[in-house]
Short mmCIF file of C-alpha atoms and ligand atoms in Angstrom, two decimals:
data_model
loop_
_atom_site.label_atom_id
_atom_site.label_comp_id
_atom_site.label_asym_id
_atom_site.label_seq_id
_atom_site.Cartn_x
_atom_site.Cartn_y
_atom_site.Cartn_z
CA UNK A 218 33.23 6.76 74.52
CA UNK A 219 30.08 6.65 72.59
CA UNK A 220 29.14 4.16 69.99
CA UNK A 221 26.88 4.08 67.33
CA UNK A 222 23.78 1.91 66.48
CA UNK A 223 21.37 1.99 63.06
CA UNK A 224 17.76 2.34 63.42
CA UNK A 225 17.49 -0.76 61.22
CA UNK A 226 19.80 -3.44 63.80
CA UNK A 227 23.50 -2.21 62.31
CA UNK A 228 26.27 -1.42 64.34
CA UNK A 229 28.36 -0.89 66.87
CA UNK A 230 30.40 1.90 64.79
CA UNK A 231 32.68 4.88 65.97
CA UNK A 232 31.85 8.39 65.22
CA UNK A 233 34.10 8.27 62.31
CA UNK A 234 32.80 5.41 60.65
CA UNK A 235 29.10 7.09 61.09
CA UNK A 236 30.57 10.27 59.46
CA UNK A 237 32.10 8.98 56.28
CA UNK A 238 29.09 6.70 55.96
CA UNK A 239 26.23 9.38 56.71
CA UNK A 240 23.62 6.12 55.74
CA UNK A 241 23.89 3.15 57.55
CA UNK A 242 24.26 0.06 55.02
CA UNK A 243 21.35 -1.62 56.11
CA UNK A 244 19.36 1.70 54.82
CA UNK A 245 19.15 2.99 58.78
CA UNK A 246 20.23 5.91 60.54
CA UNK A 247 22.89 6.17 63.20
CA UNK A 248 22.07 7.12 66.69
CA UNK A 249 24.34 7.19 69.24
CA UNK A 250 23.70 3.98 71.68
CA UNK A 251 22.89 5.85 74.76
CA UNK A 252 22.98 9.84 75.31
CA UNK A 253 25.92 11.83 77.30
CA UNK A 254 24.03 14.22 80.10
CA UNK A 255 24.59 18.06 80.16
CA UNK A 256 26.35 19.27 83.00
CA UNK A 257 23.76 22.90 82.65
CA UNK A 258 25.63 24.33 85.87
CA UNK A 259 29.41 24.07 84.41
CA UNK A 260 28.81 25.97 80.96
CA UNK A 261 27.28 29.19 82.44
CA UNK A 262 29.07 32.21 81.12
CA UNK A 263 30.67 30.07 78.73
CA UNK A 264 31.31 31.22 74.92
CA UNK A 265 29.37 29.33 72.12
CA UNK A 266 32.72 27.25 71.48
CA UNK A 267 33.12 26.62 74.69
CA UNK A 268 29.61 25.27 74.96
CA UNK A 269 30.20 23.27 71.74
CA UNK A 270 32.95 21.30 72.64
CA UNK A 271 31.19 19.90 75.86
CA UNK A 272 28.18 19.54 74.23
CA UNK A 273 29.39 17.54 71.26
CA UNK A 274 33.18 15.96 72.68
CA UNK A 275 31.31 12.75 73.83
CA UNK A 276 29.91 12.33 70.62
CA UNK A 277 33.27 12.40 68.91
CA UNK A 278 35.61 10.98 71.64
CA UNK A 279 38.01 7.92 70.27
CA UNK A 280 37.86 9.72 66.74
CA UNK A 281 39.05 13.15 67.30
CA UNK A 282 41.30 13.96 69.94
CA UNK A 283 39.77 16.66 72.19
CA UNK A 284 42.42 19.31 71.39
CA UNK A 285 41.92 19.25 67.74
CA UNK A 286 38.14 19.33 67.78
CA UNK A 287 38.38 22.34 69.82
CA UNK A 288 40.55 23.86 67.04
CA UNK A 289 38.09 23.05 64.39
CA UNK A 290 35.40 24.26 66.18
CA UNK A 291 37.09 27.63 67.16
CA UNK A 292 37.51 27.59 62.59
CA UNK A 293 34.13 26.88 62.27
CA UNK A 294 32.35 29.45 64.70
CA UNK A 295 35.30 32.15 63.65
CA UNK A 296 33.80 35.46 62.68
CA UNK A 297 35.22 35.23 59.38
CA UNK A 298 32.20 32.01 58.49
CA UNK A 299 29.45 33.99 61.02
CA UNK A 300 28.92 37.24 60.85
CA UNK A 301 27.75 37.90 64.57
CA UNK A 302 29.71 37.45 67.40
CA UNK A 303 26.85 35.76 69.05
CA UNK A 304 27.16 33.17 66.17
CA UNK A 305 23.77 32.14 66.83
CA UNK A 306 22.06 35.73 68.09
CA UNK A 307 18.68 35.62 69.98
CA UNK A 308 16.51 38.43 69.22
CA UNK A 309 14.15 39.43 71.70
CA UNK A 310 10.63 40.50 70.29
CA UNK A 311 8.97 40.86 74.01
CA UNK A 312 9.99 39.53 77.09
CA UNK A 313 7.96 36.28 76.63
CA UNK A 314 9.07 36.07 72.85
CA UNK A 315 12.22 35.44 71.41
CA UNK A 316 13.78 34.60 67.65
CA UNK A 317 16.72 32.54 67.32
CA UNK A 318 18.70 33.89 64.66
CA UNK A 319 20.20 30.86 62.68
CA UNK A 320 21.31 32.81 59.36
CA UNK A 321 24.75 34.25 60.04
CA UNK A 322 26.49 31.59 57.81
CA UNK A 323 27.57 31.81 54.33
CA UNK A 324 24.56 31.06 52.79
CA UNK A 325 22.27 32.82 55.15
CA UNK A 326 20.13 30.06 56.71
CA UNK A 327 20.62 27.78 59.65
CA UNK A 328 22.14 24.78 57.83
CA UNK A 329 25.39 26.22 57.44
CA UNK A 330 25.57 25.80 61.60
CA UNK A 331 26.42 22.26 61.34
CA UNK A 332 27.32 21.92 57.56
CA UNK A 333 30.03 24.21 58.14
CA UNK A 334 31.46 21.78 60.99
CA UNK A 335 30.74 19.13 58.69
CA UNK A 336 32.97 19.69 56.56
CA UNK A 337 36.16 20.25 58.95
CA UNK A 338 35.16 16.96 60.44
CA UNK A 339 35.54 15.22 57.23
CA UNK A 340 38.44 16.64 56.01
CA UNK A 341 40.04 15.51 59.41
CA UNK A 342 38.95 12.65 59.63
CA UNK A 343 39.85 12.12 55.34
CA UNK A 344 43.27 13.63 55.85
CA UNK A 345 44.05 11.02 58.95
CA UNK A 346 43.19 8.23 56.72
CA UNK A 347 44.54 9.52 53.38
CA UNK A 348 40.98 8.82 51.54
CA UNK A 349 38.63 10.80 49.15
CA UNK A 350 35.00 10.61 49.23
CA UNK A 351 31.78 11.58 47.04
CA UNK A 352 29.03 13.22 48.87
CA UNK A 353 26.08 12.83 47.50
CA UNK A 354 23.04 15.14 48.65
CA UNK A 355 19.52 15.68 47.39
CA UNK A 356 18.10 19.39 48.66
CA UNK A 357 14.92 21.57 48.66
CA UNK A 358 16.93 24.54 48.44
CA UNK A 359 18.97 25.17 51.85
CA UNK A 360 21.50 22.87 52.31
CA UNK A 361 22.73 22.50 48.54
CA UNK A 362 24.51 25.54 49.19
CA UNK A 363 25.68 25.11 52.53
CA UNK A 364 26.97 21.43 51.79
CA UNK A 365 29.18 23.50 49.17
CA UNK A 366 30.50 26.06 50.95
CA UNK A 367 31.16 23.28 53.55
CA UNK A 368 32.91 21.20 51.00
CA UNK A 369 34.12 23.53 48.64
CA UNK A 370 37.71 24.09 49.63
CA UNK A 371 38.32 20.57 50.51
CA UNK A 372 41.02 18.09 48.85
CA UNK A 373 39.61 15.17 49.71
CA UNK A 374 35.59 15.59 48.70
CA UNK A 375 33.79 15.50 45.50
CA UNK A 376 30.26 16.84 45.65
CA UNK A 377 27.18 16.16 43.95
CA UNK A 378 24.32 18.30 45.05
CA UNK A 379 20.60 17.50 43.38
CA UNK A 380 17.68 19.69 43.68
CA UNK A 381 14.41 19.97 42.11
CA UNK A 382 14.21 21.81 38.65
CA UNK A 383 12.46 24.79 39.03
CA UNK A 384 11.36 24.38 42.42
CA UNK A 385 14.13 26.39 44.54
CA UNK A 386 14.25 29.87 44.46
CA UNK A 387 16.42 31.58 42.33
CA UNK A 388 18.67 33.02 45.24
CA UNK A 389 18.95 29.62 46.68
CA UNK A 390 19.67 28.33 43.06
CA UNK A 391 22.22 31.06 42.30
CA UNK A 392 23.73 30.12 45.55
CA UNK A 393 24.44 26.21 44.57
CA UNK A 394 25.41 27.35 40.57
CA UNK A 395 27.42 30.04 41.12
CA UNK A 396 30.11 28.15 42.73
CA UNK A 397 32.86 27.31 40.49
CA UNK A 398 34.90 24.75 41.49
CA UNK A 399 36.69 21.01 40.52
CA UNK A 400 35.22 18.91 43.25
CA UNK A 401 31.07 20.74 43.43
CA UNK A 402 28.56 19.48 40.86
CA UNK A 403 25.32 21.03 40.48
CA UNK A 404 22.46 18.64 39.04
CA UNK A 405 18.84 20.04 37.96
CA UNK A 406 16.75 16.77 38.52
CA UNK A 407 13.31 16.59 36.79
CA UNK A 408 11.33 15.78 39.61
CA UNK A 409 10.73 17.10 43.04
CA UNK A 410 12.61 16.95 46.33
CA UNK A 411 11.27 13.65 47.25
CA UNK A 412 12.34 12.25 43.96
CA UNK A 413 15.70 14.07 44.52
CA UNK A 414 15.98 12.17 48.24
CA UNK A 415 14.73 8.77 46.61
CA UNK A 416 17.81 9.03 44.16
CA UNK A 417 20.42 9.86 46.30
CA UNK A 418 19.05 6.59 49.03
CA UNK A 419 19.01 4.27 45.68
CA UNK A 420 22.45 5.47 44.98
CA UNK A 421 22.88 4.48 48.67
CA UNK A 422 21.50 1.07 48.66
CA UNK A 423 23.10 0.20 45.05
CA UNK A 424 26.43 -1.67 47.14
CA UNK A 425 28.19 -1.39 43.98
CA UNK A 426 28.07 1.67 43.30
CA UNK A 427 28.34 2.93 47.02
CA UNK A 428 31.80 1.59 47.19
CA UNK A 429 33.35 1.98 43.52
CA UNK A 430 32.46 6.05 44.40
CA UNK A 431 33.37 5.99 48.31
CA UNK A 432 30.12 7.69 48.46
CA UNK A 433 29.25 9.55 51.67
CA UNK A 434 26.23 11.75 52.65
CA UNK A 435 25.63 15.06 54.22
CA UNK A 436 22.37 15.56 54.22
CA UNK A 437 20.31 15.53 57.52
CA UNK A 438 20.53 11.60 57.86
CA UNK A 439 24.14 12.34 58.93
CA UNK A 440 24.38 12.26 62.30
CA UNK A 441 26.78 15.31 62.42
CA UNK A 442 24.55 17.59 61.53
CA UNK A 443 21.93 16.60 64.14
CA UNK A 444 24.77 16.70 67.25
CA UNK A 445 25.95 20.67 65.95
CA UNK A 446 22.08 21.79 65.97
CA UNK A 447 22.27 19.79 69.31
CA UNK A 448 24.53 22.73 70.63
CA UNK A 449 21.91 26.34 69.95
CA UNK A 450 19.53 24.24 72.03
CA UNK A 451 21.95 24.44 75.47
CA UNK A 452 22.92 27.89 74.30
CA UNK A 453 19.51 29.56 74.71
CA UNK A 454 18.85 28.11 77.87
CA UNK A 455 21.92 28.79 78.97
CA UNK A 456 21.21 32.66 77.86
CA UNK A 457 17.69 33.04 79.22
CA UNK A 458 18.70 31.15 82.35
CA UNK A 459 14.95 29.27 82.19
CA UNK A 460 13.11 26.22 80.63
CA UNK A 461 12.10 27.39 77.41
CA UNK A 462 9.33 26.37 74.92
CA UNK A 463 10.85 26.15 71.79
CA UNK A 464 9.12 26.47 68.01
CA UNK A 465 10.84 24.39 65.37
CA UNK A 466 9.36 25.04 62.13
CA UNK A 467 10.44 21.44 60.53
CA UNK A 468 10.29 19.77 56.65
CA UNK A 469 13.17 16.99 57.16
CA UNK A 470 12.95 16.77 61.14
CA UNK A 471 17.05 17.34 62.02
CA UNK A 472 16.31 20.20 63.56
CA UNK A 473 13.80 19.37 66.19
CA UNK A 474 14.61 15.67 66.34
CA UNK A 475 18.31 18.00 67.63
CA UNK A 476 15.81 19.44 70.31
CA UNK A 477 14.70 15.94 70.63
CA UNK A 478 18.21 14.56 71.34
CA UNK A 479 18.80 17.89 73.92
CA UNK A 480 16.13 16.48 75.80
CA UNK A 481 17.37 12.96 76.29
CA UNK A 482 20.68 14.69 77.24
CA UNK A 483 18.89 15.95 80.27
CA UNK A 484 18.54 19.72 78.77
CA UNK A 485 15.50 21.56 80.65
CA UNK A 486 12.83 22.00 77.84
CA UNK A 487 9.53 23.31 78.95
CA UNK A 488 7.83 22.18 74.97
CA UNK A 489 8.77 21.17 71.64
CA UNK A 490 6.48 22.27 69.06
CA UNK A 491 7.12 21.29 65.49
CA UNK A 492 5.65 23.41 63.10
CA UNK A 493 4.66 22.91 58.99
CA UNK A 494 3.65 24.18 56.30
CA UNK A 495 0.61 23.02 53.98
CA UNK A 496 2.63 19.85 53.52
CA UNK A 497 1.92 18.71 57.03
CA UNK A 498 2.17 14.92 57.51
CA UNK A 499 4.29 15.40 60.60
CA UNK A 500 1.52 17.69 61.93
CA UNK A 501 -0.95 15.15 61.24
CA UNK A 502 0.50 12.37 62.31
CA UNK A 503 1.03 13.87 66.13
CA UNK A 504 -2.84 14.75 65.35
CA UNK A 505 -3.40 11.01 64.88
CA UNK A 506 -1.14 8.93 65.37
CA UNK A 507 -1.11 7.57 61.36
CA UNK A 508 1.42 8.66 58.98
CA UNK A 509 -0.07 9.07 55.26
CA UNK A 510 2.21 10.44 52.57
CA UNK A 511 0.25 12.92 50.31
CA UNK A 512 1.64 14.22 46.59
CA UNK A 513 4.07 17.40 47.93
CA UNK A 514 2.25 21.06 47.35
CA UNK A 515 5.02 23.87 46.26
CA UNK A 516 4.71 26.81 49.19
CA UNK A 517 6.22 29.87 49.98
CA UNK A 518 8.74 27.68 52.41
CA UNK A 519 9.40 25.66 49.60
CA UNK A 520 12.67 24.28 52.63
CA UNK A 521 10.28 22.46 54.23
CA UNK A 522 8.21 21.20 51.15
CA UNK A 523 8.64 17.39 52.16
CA UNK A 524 6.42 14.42 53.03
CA UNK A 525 8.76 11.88 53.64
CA UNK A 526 11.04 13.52 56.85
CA UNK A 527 13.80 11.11 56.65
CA UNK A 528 14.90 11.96 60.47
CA UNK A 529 11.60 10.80 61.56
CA UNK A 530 12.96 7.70 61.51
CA UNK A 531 14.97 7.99 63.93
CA UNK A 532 12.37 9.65 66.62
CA UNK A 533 10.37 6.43 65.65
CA UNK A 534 12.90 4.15 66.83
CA UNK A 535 12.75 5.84 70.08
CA UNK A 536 9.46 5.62 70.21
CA UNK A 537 9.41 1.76 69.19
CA UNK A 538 11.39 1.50 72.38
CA UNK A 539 14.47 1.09 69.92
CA UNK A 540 13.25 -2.17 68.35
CA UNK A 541 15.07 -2.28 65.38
CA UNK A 542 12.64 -5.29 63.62
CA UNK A 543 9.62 -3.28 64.81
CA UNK A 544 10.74 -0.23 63.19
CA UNK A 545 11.96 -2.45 59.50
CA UNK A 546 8.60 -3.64 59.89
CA UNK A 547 6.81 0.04 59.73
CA UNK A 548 9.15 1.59 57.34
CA UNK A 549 8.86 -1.10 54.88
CA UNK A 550 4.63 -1.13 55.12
CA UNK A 551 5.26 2.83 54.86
CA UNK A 552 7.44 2.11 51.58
CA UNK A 553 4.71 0.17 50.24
CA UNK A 554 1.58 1.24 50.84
CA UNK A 555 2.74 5.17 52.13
CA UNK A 556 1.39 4.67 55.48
CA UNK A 557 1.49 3.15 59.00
CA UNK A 558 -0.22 4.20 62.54
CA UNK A 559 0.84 4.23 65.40
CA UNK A 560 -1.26 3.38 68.73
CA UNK A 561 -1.51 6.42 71.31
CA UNK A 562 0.45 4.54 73.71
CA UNK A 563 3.63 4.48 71.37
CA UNK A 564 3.26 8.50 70.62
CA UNK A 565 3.33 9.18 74.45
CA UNK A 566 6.27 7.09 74.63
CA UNK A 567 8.58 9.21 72.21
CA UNK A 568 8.48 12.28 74.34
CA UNK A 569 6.39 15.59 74.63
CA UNK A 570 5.78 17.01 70.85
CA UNK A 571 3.04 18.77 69.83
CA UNK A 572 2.62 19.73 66.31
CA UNK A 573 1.08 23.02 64.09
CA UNK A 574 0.31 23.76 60.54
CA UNK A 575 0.23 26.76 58.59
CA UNK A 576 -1.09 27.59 54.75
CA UNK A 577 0.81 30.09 52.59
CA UNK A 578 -2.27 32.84 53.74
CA UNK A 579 -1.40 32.56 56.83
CA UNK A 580 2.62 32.89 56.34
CA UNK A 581 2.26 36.26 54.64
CA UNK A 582 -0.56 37.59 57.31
CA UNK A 583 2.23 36.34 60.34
CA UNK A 584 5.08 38.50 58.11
CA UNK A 585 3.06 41.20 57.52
CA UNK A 586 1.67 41.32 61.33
CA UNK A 587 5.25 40.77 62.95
CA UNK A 588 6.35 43.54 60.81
CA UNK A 589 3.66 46.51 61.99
CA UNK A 590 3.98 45.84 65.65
CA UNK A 591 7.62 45.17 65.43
CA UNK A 592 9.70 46.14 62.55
CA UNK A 593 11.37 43.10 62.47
CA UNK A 594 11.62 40.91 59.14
CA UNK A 595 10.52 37.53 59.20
CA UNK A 596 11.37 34.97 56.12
CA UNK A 597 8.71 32.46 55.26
CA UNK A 598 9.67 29.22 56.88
CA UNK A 599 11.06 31.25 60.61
CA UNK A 600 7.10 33.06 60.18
CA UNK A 601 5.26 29.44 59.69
CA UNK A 602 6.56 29.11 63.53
CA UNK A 603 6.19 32.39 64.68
CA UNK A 604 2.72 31.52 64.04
CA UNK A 605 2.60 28.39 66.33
CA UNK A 606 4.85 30.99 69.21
CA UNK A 607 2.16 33.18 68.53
CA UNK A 608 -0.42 30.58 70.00
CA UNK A 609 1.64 29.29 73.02
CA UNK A 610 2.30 33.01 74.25
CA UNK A 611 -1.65 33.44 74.19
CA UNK A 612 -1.80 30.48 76.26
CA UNK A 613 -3.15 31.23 79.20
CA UNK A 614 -1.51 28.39 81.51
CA UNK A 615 1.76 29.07 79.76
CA UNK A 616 4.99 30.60 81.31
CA UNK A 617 8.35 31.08 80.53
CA UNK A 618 10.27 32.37 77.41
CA UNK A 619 9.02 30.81 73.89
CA UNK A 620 11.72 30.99 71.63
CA UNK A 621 11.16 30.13 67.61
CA UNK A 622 13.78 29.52 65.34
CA UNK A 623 14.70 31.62 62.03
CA UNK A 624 16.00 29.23 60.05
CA UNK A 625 16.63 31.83 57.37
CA UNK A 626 17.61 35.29 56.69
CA UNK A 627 14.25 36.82 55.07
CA UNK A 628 16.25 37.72 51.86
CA UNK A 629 16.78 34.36 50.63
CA UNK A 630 13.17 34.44 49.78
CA UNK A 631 12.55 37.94 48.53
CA UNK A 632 9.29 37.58 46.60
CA UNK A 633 7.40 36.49 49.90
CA UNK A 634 8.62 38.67 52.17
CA UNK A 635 7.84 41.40 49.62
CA UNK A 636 4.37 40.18 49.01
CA UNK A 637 3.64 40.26 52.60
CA UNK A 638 5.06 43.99 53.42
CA UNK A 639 5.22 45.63 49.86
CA UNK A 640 9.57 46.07 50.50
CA UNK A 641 12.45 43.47 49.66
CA UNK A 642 14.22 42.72 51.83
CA UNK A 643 18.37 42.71 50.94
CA UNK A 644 20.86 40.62 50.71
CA UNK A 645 23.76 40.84 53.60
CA UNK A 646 27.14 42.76 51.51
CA UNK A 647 28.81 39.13 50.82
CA UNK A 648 26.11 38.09 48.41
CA UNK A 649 24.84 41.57 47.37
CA UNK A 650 26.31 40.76 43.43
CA UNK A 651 24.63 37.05 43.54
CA UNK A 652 22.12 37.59 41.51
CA UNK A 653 24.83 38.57 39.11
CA UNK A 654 27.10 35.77 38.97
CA UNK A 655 27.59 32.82 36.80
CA UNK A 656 25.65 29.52 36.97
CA UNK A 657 26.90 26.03 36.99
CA UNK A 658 24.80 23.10 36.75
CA UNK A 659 23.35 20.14 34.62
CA UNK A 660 19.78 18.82 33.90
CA UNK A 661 19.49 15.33 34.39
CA UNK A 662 16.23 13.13 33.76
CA UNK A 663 14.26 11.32 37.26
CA UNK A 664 16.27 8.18 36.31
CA UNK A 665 18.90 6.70 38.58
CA UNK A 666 21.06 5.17 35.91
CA UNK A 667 21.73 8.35 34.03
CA UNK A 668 22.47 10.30 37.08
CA UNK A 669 24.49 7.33 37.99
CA UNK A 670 26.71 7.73 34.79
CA UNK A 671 27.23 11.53 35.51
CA UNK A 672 28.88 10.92 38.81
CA UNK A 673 31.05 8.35 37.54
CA UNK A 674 32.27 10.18 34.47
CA UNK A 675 32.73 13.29 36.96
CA UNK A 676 34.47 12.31 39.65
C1 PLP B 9 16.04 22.89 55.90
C2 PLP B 9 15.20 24.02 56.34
C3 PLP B 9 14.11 23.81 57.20
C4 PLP B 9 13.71 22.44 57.66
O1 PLP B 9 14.65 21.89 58.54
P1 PLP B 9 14.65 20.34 58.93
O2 PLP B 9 15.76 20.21 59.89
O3 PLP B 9 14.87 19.59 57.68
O4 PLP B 9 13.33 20.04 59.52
C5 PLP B 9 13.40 24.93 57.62
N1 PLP B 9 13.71 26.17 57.19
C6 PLP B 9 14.74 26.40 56.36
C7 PLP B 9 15.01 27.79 55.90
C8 PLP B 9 15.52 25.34 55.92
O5 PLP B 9 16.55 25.57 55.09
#
């Protein structure tokens, strides 16, 4: 059985404690204590479920008995939630380049993969216990909506999603707002996504407040979410039967830090290439080794519009040699002064990553390109790593597969894709009347108490 540690010294917990917490109380992140290894040769042929459950059982043993997981995760992958039998279909441009099709969910990008499971697992693990619980989330645009459609139907969950006024698209907006239900509240913060994430960890670290509401988290510090992404790594290998370079195009870090954690399980990865947009302080810091927070730029992957990638954290605790007083010491220099470096040595230690950027110019010319030659649609944030696959198939010393990640289904952001190739793309038949449906939601001010008082008055 696995057991749990916080990047910041916390711990032992179980996998359900590290659920219903999603933050650890001394402001870390949970990571397991040591990693499970993949057994490659026993899942060939197997189904995506199948692959699942040995993938992620470990991680749950001693909290969810094996037979019950493997119900939830049959619910979860059914074709009713994902609308490809595939679940997660890889769609082969050449034979040396591949997409990873991520967007079959409910709301059409990849977060619904392990939000989804998400919330199953909680309302297990709620129901067992006979508790409720407030999620609190902040989001640039994606997983607001999945965390609802996750959530939405559950008895035991109030939700409380924040995003940035103005600063989502309108079919990622529409997706959050339209839903009308009890438990899911929709809150227009005046601020930006990193003010959004700030709020939701001072809600975190207010004790008071974190246990009068039962609050909980789902956004990518929950360590859920990183072990379901865990599972599309193991699948594509499994499929192209090779070691395959994969492209991650990143903003928060779950997903590759997933590809990170496939790795330490002993998957086969040939590279790991995280990918940006203009807002590229991950890409810089593998550059240099120093991590300097810059004021956030609004792009046409406005997903990964982020400078503080809370997951980082816990790829620097690896690389710190899991030192938990080490890494306290460069998060809290980062918190006050917005930056810390790192000496070569340490980078090498945290694993093989190598890191690209690209500029809104460049995201429409990849679209637009990938489009003639191809006829396939990319959307925005999937093209900023097509970009970087682009490169590492021109490599000359390169071989094997290179497989990038589409983290969303190009209609979610309509006014790029149609900028790039003069057509808009549509939206799949279950959210064809979207734009027409009715919006839910509240402006609050950037100011904790206030935001404070709404969830307590509506929970
Ligand atoms: C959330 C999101 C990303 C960034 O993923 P992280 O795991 O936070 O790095 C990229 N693309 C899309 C479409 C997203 O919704």
């Amino acid at each position: 059985m696995i057991n749990y540690i916080s990047t910041r010294g916390g711990g032992p917990k179980s996998f359900e404690e590290v659920l219903l917490e999603g933050l650890a109380p001394d402001g870390g992140l949970y990571v397991p204590k040591s990693w499970p290894q993949i057994d490659l040769a026993a899942l060939k042929g197997k189904s995506y479920v199948e692959v699942a459950e040995a993938v992620m059982f470990p991680f749950v043993e001693g909290s969810i008995e094996r037979a019950d997981f493997r119900g939830i995760l049959e619910e979860t992958y059914s074709a009713e939630i994902f609308r490809h039998p595939d679940v997660v279909p890889l769609h082969k441009l050449n034979d040396d380049l591949y997409v990873l099709e991520l967007f079959y969910g409910p709301t059409i990008a990849f977060k619904d993969v392990a939000l989804q499971l998400l919330g199953r697992l909680f309302d297990y693990v709620l129901s067992k216990r006979g508790e409720r619980v407030t999620i609190v989330g902040a989001t640039s645009g994606d997983t607001g909506s999945a965390a609802i459609e996750g959530c939405r139907h559950s008895d035991h969950v109030d939700i409380f999603i924040l995003h940035p006024k103005g600063r989502v698209s309108d079919v990622q907006r529409k997706q959050m707002t339209s839903v009308n239900a009890p438990n899911v509240h929709n809150i227009a913060l005046d601020g930006t996504f990193d003010d959004c994430q700030s709020m939701v960890k001072a809600m975190f670290n207010d004790p008071a407040f974190r246990s009068e509401m039962n609050l909980s988290a789902v956004n990518s510090i929950n360590w859920a979410r990183i072990m379901a992404q865990i599972v599309y790594y193991v699948s594509v290998t499994l499929a192209l039967d090779d070691e395959v370079s994969f492209v991650v195009p990143t903003g928060n870090f779950g997903n590759v830090f997933a590809a990170y954690a496939a790795l330490q399980m002993g998957l086969p990865i040939k590279s790991l290439t995280v990918a940006t947009n203009a807002n590229d302080i991950l890409t810089r810091f593998f550059e240099s080794g120093e991590m300097v927070a810059k004021d956030v730029h609004p792009t046409l992957s406005p997903s990964m519009d982020i400078q503080i990638s809370s997951n980082f954290e816990r790829y620097l605790f690896d690389a710190l040699g899991r030192d938990a007083e080490k890494l306290n010491a460069f998060m809290n220099e980062f918190r006050d002064s917005g930056k810390f470096s790192l000496s070569d040595s340490l980078i090498d230690g945290g694993g093989d990553l190598t890191a690209y950027r690209l500029d809104d110019e460049g995201t429409l010319e990849v679209i637009k390109k990938i489009h003639d030659e191809t006829g396939y649609v990319l959307d925005p944030h999937s093209a900023v790593g097509m970009a970087a696959a682009l490169k590492i198939v021109g490599e000359v010393e390169r071989d094997g597969p290179v497989v990038t990640l589409a983290t969303a289904h190009p209609a979610k952001f309509p006014d790029a894709v149609e900028k790039a190739i003069g057509e808009r793309p549509k939206l799949p038949d279950h959210l064809s009347d979207l734009m027409d449906r009715e919006e839910f939601v509240t402006d609050q001010p950037n100011d904790l108490k206030a935001v404070q008082d709404f969830v307590r008055s509506n929970v």
